[in-house]
Structures are given as structure tokens and as C-alpha cells.
mmCIF file of C-alpha atoms in Angstrom:
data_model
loop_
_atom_site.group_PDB
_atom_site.id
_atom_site.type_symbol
_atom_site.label_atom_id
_atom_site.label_comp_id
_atom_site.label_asym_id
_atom_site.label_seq_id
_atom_site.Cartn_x
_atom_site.Cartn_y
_atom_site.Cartn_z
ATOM 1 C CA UNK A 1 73.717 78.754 100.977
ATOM 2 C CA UNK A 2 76.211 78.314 97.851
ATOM 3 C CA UNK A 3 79.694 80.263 99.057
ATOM 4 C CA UNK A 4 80.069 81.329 95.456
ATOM 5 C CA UNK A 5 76.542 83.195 95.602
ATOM 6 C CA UNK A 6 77.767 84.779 99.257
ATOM 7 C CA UNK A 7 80.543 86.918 97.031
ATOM 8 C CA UNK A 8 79.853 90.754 97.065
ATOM 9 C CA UNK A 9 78.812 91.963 93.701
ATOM 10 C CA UNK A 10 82.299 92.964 92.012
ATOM 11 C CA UNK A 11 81.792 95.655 89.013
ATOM 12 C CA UNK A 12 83.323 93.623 85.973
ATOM 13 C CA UNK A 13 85.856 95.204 83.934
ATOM 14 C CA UNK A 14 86.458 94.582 79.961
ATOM 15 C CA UNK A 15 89.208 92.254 81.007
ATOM 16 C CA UNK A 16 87.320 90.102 83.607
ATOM 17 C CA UNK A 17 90.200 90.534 86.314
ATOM 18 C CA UNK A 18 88.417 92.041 89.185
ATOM 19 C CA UNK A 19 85.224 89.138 88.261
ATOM 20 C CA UNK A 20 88.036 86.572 88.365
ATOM 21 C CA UNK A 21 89.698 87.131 91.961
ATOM 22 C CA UNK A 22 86.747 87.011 94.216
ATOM 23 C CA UNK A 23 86.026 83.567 92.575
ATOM 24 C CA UNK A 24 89.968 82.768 92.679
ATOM 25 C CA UNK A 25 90.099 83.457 96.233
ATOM 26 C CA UNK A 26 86.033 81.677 97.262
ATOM 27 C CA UNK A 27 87.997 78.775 95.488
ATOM 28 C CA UNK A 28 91.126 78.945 98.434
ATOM 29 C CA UNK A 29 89.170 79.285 100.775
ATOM 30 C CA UNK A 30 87.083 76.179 99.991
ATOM 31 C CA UNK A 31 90.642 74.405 99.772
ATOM 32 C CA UNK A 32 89.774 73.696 95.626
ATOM 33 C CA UNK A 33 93.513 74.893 94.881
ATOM 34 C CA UNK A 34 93.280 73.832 91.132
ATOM 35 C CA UNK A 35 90.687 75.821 90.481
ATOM 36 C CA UNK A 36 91.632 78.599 92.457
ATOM 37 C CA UNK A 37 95.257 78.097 90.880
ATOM 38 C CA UNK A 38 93.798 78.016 87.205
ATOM 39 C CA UNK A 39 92.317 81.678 87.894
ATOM 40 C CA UNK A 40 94.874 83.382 89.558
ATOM 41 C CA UNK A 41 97.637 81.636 87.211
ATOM 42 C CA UNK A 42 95.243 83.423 84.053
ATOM 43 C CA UNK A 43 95.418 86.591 85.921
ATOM 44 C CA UNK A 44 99.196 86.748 86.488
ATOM 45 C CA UNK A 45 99.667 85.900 82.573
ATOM 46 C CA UNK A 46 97.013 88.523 81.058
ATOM 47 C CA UNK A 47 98.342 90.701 83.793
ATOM 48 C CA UNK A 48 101.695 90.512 85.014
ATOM 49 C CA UNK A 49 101.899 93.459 87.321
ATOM 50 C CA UNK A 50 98.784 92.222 89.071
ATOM 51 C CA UNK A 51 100.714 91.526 92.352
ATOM 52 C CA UNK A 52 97.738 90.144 94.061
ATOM 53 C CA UNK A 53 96.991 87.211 91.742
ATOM 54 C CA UNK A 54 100.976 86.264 91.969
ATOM 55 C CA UNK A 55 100.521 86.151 95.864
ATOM 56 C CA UNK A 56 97.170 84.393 96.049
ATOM 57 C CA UNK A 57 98.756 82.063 93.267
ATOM 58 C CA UNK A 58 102.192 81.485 95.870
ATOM 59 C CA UNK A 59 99.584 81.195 99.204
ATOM 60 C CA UNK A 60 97.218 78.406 96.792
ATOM 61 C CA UNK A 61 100.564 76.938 96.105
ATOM 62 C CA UNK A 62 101.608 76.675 99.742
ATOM 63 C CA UNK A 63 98.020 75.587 101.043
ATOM 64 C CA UNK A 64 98.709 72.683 99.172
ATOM 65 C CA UNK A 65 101.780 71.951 99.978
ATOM 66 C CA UNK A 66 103.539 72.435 96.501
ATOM 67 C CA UNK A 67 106.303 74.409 98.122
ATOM 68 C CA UNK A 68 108.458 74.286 94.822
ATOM 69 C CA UNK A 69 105.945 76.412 93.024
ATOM 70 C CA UNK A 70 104.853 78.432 96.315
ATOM 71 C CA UNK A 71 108.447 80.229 95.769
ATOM 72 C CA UNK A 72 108.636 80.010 92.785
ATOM 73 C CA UNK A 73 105.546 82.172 92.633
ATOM 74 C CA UNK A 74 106.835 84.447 96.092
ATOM 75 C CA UNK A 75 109.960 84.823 94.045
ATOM 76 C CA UNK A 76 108.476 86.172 91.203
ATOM 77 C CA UNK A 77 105.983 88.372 93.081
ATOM 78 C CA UNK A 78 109.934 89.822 95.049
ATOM 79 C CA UNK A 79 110.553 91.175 92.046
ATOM 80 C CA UNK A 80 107.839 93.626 92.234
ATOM 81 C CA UNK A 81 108.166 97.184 93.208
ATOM 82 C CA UNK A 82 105.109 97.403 95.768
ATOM 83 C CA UNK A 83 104.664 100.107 98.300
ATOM 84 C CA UNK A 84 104.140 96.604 101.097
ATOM 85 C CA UNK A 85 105.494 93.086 99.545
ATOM 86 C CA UNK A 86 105.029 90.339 101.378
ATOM 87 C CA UNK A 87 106.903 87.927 99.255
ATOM 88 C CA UNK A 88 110.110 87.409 101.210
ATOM 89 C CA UNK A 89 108.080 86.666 104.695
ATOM 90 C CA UNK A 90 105.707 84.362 102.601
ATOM 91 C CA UNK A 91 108.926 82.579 101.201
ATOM 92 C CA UNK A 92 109.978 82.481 104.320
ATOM 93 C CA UNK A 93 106.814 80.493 105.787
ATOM 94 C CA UNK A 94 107.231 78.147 102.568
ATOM 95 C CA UNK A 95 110.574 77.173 103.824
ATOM 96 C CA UNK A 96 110.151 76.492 107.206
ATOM 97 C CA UNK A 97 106.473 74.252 105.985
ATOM 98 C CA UNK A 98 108.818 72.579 103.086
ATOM 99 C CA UNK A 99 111.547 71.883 106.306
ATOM 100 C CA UNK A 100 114.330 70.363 103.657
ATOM 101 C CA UNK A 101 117.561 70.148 104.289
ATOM 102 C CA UNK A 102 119.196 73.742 104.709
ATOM 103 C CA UNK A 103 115.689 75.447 104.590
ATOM 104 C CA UNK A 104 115.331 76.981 108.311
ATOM 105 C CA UNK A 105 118.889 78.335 107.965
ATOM 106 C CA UNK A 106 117.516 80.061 104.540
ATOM 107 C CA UNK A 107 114.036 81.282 106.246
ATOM 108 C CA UNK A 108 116.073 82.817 108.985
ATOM 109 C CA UNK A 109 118.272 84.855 106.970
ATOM 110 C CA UNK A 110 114.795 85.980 105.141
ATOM 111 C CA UNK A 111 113.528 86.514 108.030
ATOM 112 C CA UNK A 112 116.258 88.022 109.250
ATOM 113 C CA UNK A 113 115.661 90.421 106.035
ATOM 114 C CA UNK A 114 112.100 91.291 106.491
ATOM 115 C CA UNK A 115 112.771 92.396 109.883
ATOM 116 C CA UNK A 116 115.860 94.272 109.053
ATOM 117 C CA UNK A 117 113.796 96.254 106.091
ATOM 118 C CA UNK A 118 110.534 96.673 108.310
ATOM 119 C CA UNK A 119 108.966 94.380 105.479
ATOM 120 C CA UNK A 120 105.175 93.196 105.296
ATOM 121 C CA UNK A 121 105.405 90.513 108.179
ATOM 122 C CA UNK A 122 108.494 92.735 110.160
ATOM 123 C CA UNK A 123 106.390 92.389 113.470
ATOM 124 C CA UNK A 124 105.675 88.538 113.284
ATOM 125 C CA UNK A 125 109.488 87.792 111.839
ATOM 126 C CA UNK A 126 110.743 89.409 115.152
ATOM 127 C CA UNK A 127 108.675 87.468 116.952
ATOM 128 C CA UNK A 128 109.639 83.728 115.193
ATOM 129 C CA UNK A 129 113.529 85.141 115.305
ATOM 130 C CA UNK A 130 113.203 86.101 119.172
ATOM 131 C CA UNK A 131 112.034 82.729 119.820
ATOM 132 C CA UNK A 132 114.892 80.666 117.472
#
């Protein structure tokens, strides 16, 4: 079977976001990050506060290895007021998978952060910090 015809039905709206993201995110998961990137990339632009197209956009980034963009896209999605934002963990992860010079000592200290703040991703940062 096609994956793209395995998608629950989504309800459109007038602005095609909600038809968009189930394709955006079928698209990650078959590891076609363009594509995937071109959709959630649209979303974030005709809808900036749509948080979930800025972290799907930041996790395509980072599945791809494009680490620049990854926080780039993580930062961007920090400066969001959400109830749970997992951009500073994500960052985080970016960091340690990018592994430049002076990037563990800078996912630590967000790490460090999104324990301190019980952010998304408190319970695993604990974890990777106990361990360091």
C-alpha cells in the first residue's frame, strides 16, 4: 500500500494547513526531507504561530543532518510562548549530533536549562546530565 493513501482523512480548512502537515510529516517519515521541508517551511510562513510546522521543520532539518538550520529553526520555535516547548531540548540534541567545537559544553548548559525549568524533555535531560 501507498503510505500517503494510509493518512487518516484530515478535514481541510480554507487555508490548507491541517491538509498540509499529515503530508509534511508522511514525507519525514519516509526520510524525503525536501519535500517534507518545502511543506512545513509554507506552513511556518502563511502561519507563523503554527509552532508545530516550526518544530517538524527543525526535526526535518536535523534528520538530515543540516544542523545550522535545525537551530536555526529550534531557535525560532524558543521564541514561542507554548504551554510545553520543546525547542531548547531539541537544540540541545542538534548540538550534541552537530559535535563542533564548543557544542557539548553549549548542550549541557541547555540541558542544564530544560531540566532546571521542568521543560518538554526535563526527564530525559536528567538522565543524559546524570550520566556526563
Amino acid at each position: 500500500a501507498h503510505p500517503v493513501k494510509n493518512l487518516p482523512l484530515v478535514i481541510g480548512t480554507m487555508d490548507g494547513s491541517r491538509d498540509s502537515m499529515p503530508a509534511g510529516i508522511n514525507f519525514s517519515h519516509l526520510g524525503t526531507y525536501d519535500s517534507a521541508l518545502s511543506i512545513f517551511n509554507d506552513l511556518s510562513i502563511a502561519h507563523p504561530a503554527n509552532s508545530n510546522a516550526q518544530q517538524y521543520a527543525g526535526m526535518a532539518y536535523l534528520s538530515s543532518h543540516r544542523y545550522a538550520k535545525a537551530i536555526a529553526a529550534f531557535d525560532q520555535l524558543a521564541q514561542q510562548k507554548l504551554f510545553s516547548n520543546p525547542a531548547l531540548f531539541y537544540k540541545a540534541v542538534t548540538l550534541l549530533n552537530r559535535n563542533e567545537i564548543g557544542d557539548k559544553d553549549a548542550a549541557k548548559i541547555l540541558l542544564q536549562q530544560v531540566k532546571d525549568q521542568n521543560l518538554e524533555g526535563s526527564k530525559q535531560a536528567a538522565e543524559w546530565l546524570a550520566g556526563w
